[in-house]
PDB file of C-alpha atoms in Angstrom:
ATOM      1  CA  MET A  12      17.030   8.736 -10.816  1.00 68.00           C
ATOM      2  CA  ALA A  13      20.504   9.119  -8.085  1.00 72.00           C
ATOM      3  CA  GLY A  14      21.145   7.241  -5.260  1.00 83.00           C
ATOM      4  CA  ASP A  15      18.320   5.320  -3.443  1.00 92.00           C
ATOM      5  CA  ALA A  16      16.190   7.465  -5.487  1.00 95.00           C
ATOM      6  CA  PHE A  17      13.909   5.417  -8.082  1.00 95.00           C
ATOM      7  CA  GLU A  18      11.346   6.269 -10.669  1.00 96.00           C
ATOM      8  CA  ILE A  19       8.829   3.874 -10.424  1.00 95.00           C
ATOM      9  CA  ARG A  20       6.261   3.889 -13.877  1.00 96.00           C
ATOM     10  CA  VAL A  21       2.687   2.516 -13.926  1.00 96.00           C
ATOM     11  CA  ARG A  22       0.522   3.334 -16.805  1.00 96.00           C
ATOM     12  CA  GLY A  23       2.059   6.336 -18.255  1.00 96.00           C
ATOM     13  CA  HIS A  24       1.700   7.552 -14.364  1.00 96.00           C
ATOM     14  CA  VAL A  25       5.157   8.112 -12.549  1.00 97.00           C
ATOM     15  CA  LEU A  26       5.765   7.958  -8.705  1.00 96.00           C
ATOM     16  CA  MET A  27       9.217   8.304  -6.649  1.00 97.00           C
ATOM     17  CA  ALA A  28      10.627   6.718  -3.722  1.00 97.00           C
ATOM     18  CA  ASP A  29      13.278   7.419  -2.123  1.00 98.00           C
ATOM     19  CA  GLN A  30      15.009   7.120   1.218  1.00 97.00           C
ATOM     20  CA  PRO A  31      14.914   9.645   4.194  1.00 96.00           C
ATOM     21  CA  GLN A  32      18.243  10.959   4.324  1.00 95.00           C
ATOM     22  CA  SER A  33      18.765   9.159   8.012  1.00 95.00           C
ATOM     23  CA  ALA A  34      18.774   6.386   6.121  1.00 94.00           C
ATOM     24  CA  GLY A  35      21.365   7.343   3.740  1.00 94.00           C
ATOM     25  CA  GLY A  36      18.436   9.617   0.517  1.00 95.00           C
ATOM     26  CA  LYS A  37      18.027  12.524   0.374  1.00 96.00           C
ATOM     27  CA  ASP A  38      13.697  12.223   1.576  1.00 96.00           C
ATOM     28  CA  THR A  39      12.829  13.197  -2.097  1.00 96.00           C
ATOM     29  CA  ALA A  40       9.920  11.284  -1.792  1.00 98.00           C
ATOM     30  CA  PRO A  41       8.204   8.174   0.667  1.00 98.00           C
ATOM     31  CA  THR A  42       9.546   5.293   0.806  1.00 98.00           C
ATOM     32  CA  PRO A  43       8.833   2.646  -0.728  1.00 98.00           C
ATOM     33  CA  VAL A  44       7.189   1.509   2.700  1.00 98.00           C
ATOM     34  CA  GLU A  45       5.073   4.062   3.220  1.00 98.00           C
ATOM     35  CA  LEU A  46       4.286   3.807  -0.572  1.00 98.00           C
ATOM     36  CA  PHE A  47       3.147   0.341   0.516  1.00 98.00           C
ATOM     37  CA  VAL A  48       1.027   2.427   3.498  1.00 99.00           C
ATOM     38  CA  ALA A  49      -0.262   4.823   1.319  1.00 99.00           C
ATOM     39  CA  ALA A  50      -1.313   1.720  -1.241  1.00 98.00           C
ATOM     40  CA  MET A  51      -2.949   0.520   1.551  1.00 99.00           C
ATOM     41  CA  ALA A  52      -5.299   3.428   2.149  1.00 99.00           C
ATOM     42  CA  SER A  53      -6.304   4.627  -0.625  1.00 99.00           C
ATOM     43  CA  CYS A  54      -7.556   1.515  -1.943  1.00 99.00           C
ATOM     44  CA  THR A  55      -9.558   1.129   1.478  1.00 99.00           C
ATOM     45  CA  ALA A  56     -10.498   5.004   1.038  1.00 99.00           C
ATOM     46  CA  HIS A  57     -11.666   4.346  -3.349  1.00 99.00           C
ATOM     47  CA  TYR A  58     -14.135   1.230  -1.269  1.00 99.00           C
ATOM     48  CA  ALA A  59     -15.042   3.339   1.408  1.00 99.00           C
ATOM     49  CA  GLY A  60     -16.708   6.198  -1.070  1.00 99.00           C
ATOM     50  CA  ARG A  61     -18.263   3.733  -3.104  1.00 98.00           C
ATOM     51  CA  LEU A  62     -20.320   2.546  -0.428  1.00 98.00           C
ATOM     52  CA  LEU A  63     -21.281   6.321   0.088  1.00 98.00           C
ATOM     53  CA  ASP A  64     -22.209   6.600  -3.237  1.00 98.00           C
ATOM     54  CA  ARG A  65     -24.227   3.436  -3.257  1.00 97.00           C
ATOM     55  CA  ASP A  66     -26.328   5.176  -0.572  1.00 97.00           C
ATOM     56  CA  GLY A  67     -26.292   7.910  -1.760  1.00 98.00           C
ATOM     57  CA  LEU A  68     -24.255   9.878   0.646  1.00 98.00           C
ATOM     58  CA  SER A  69     -21.529  12.317   0.066  1.00 99.00           C
ATOM     59  CA  ARG A  70     -18.082  12.026   0.659  1.00 98.00           C
ATOM     60  CA  ASP A  71     -17.541  15.110   1.671  1.00 99.00           C
ATOM     61  CA  GLY A  72     -15.166  15.256   4.631  1.00 98.00           C
ATOM     62  CA  LEU A  73     -13.820  11.565   4.024  1.00 99.00           C
ATOM     63  CA  SER A  74     -10.698  10.574   4.795  1.00 99.00           C
ATOM     64  CA  VAL A  75      -8.115   7.434   6.249  1.00 99.00           C
ATOM     65  CA  ARG A  76      -5.003   8.350   8.251  1.00 99.00           C
ATOM     66  CA  ALA A  77      -3.029   5.232   8.165  1.00 98.00           C
ATOM     67  CA  GLY A  78       0.320   4.274  10.441  1.00 98.00           C
ATOM     68  CA  PHE A  79       2.648   0.957  10.772  1.00 98.00           C
ATOM     69  CA  ARG A  80       5.214  -0.643  12.332  1.00 98.00           C
ATOM     70  CA  MET A  81       8.009  -2.163  11.178  1.00 98.00           C
ATOM     71  CA  ALA A  82       8.478  -5.416  13.378  1.00 98.00           C
ATOM     72  CA  ASP A  83      11.512  -5.514  15.283  1.00 98.00           C
ATOM     73  CA  ASP A  84      13.326  -8.895  14.140  1.00 98.00           C
ATOM     74  CA  ARG A  85      14.255 -10.233  10.328  1.00 98.00           C
ATOM     75  CA  PRO A  86      13.443  -9.564   8.134  1.00 97.00           C
ATOM     76  CA  ALA A  87      12.309  -6.705   7.645  1.00 96.00           C
ATOM     77  CA  ARG A  88       8.893  -6.127   7.163  1.00 96.00           C
ATOM     78  CA  VAL A  89       6.031  -3.988   8.000  1.00 98.00           C
ATOM     79  CA  ALA A  90       4.413  -5.430  11.439  1.00 98.00           C
ATOM     80  CA  ALA A  91       1.260  -4.571  11.328  1.00 98.00           C
ATOM     81  CA  LEU A  92      -1.011  -1.929   9.833  1.00 98.00           C
ATOM     82  CA  ALA A  93      -3.780   0.731  11.667  1.00 98.00           C
ATOM     83  CA  LEU A  94      -5.981   2.248   9.861  1.00 98.00           C
ATOM     84  CA  THR A  95      -9.102   5.121  10.654  1.00 98.00           C
ATOM     85  CA  VAL A  96     -11.618   5.941   8.436  1.00 98.00           C
ATOM     86  CA  ARG A  97     -13.660   9.097   8.451  1.00 98.00           C
ATOM     87  CA  ALA A  98     -16.879   9.238   7.026  1.00 98.00           C
ATOM     88  CA  PRO A  99     -18.564  12.329   8.557  1.00 98.00           C
ATOM     89  CA  SER A 100     -22.144  11.496   6.248  1.00 98.00           C
ATOM     90  CA  LEU A 101     -21.837   7.331   7.283  1.00 98.00           C
ATOM     91  CA  PRO A 102     -25.435   7.178   9.600  1.00 97.00           C
ATOM     92  CA  PRO A 103     -24.575   6.283  13.411  1.00 96.00           C
ATOM     93  CA  GLU A 104     -26.269   2.532  12.537  1.00 96.00           C
ATOM     94  CA  ARG A 105     -23.631   2.052   9.178  1.00 96.00           C
ATOM     95  CA  PRO A 106     -20.367   2.289  10.642  1.00 97.00           C
ATOM     96  CA  ALA A 107     -20.238  -2.198  10.443  1.00 97.00           C
ATOM     97  CA  ALA A 108     -21.469  -1.798   6.963  1.00 97.00           C
ATOM     98  CA  LEU A 109     -18.037   0.279   6.078  1.00 98.00           C
ATOM     99  CA  ARG A 110     -16.053  -1.661   8.023  1.00 98.00           C
ATOM    100  CA  ALA A 111     -17.100  -5.042   6.789  1.00 98.00           C
ATOM    101  CA  VAL A 112     -16.429  -3.351   2.734  1.00 98.00           C
ATOM    102  CA  VAL A 113     -13.513  -1.129   3.598  1.00 98.00           C
ATOM    103  CA  ALA A 114     -12.071  -4.892   5.050  1.00 97.00           C
ATOM    104  CA  HIS A 115     -12.473  -6.816   1.813  1.00 97.00           C
ATOM    105  CA  CYS A 116     -10.576  -3.797  -0.717  1.00 98.00           C
ATOM    106  CA  THR A 117      -7.760  -5.875  -2.885  1.00 98.00           C
ATOM    107  CA  VAL A 118      -5.041  -4.921  -1.054  1.00 98.00           C
ATOM    108  CA  ALA A 119      -6.333  -5.844   2.096  1.00 98.00           C
ATOM    109  CA  ASN A 120      -7.638  -9.229   1.012  1.00 98.00           C
ATOM    110  CA  THR A 121      -3.806  -8.806  -0.926  1.00 97.00           C
ATOM    111  CA  LEU A 122      -2.213  -9.082   2.492  1.00 96.00           C
ATOM    112  CA  ALA A 123      -4.339 -11.607   3.890  1.00 96.00           C
ATOM    113  CA  ARG A 124      -3.796 -14.389   1.112  1.00 96.00           C
ATOM    114  CA  ALA A 125      -0.438 -15.961   0.570  1.00 91.00           C
ATOM    115  CA  THR A 126       0.670 -13.448  -2.564  1.00 93.00           C
ATOM    116  CA  GLU A 127       3.072 -15.281  -5.031  1.00 95.00           C
ATOM    117  CA  VAL A 128       6.109 -12.955  -6.111  1.00 93.00           C
ATOM    118  CA  GLU A 129       8.055 -13.821  -8.962  1.00 94.00           C
ATOM    119  CA  LEU A 130      11.496 -12.498  -9.495  1.00 92.00           C
ATOM    120  CA  ASP A 131      12.943 -11.752 -12.554  1.00 91.00           C
ATOM    121  CA  VAL A 132      16.777 -10.495 -12.594  1.00 90.00           C
ATOM    122  CA  SER A 133      18.882  -8.852 -15.118  1.00 87.00           C
ATOM    123  CA  CYS A 134      22.327  -9.098 -15.941  1.00 82.00           C
ATOM    124  CA  GLY A 135      24.926  -7.177 -16.928  1.00 77.00           C
ATOM    125  CA  ASP A 136      24.373  -8.522 -20.584  1.00 73.00           C
ATOM    126  CA  GLY A 137      21.095  -7.612 -20.405  1.00 66.00           C
ATOM    127  CA  GLU A 138      19.817 -11.531 -20.521  1.00 64.00           C
ATOM    128  CA  ALA A 139      17.254 -11.737 -17.686  1.00 60.00           C
ATOM    129  CA  ILE A 140      17.586 -14.750 -15.066  1.00 59.00           C
ATOM    130  CA  SER A 141      14.223 -15.867 -14.179  1.00 61.00           C
ATOM    131  CA  ALA A 142      14.422 -17.547 -10.531  1.00 56.00           C
ATOM    132  CA  PRO A 143      11.474 -18.471  -8.663  1.00 60.00           C
ATOM    133  CA  GLY A 144      10.189 -15.157  -5.664  1.00 57.00           C
ATOM    134  CA  PRO A 145      10.951 -16.215  -1.820  1.00 58.00           C
ATOM    135  CA  GLY A 146       6.972 -17.604  -2.488  1.00 55.00           C
ATOM    136  CA  PRO A 147       4.135 -17.032  -0.837  1.00 54.00           C
ATOM    137  CA  ALA A 148       3.490 -14.484   1.540  1.00 49.00           C
ATOM    138  CA  GLY A 149       7.452 -13.997   1.393  1.00 45.00           C
ATOM    139  CA  ARG A 150       8.358 -17.846   2.152  1.00 41.00           C
TER     140      ARG A 150
END
């Protein structure tokens, strides 16, 4: 890949990431932050779909809209996520159950708790330099 565009390979799948033209990229793919927000939205949708399946309800029309706000200060990070789950088949007495389930999707659980980050960096000679990452929750 060239410039700010990158391929991400996961279990045989290939995802792309880039930056918008205004940030020096070519806007050929979502940004890493947009992929992060998409991970939260897709995890939420997965858990919502499982609840609908469990309750024998249709997934037709199930959707999750996601937005985010970047922090105004440093370090650069997402300060807030906003998710809207639409489940047309959900009975009016069940929104609390849906909220409880999707609030604990794996990505949401990860964000709610400190996460260890280990960072290995390879030098020009290919030798990996192992260093502790920024620590729990980016500290």
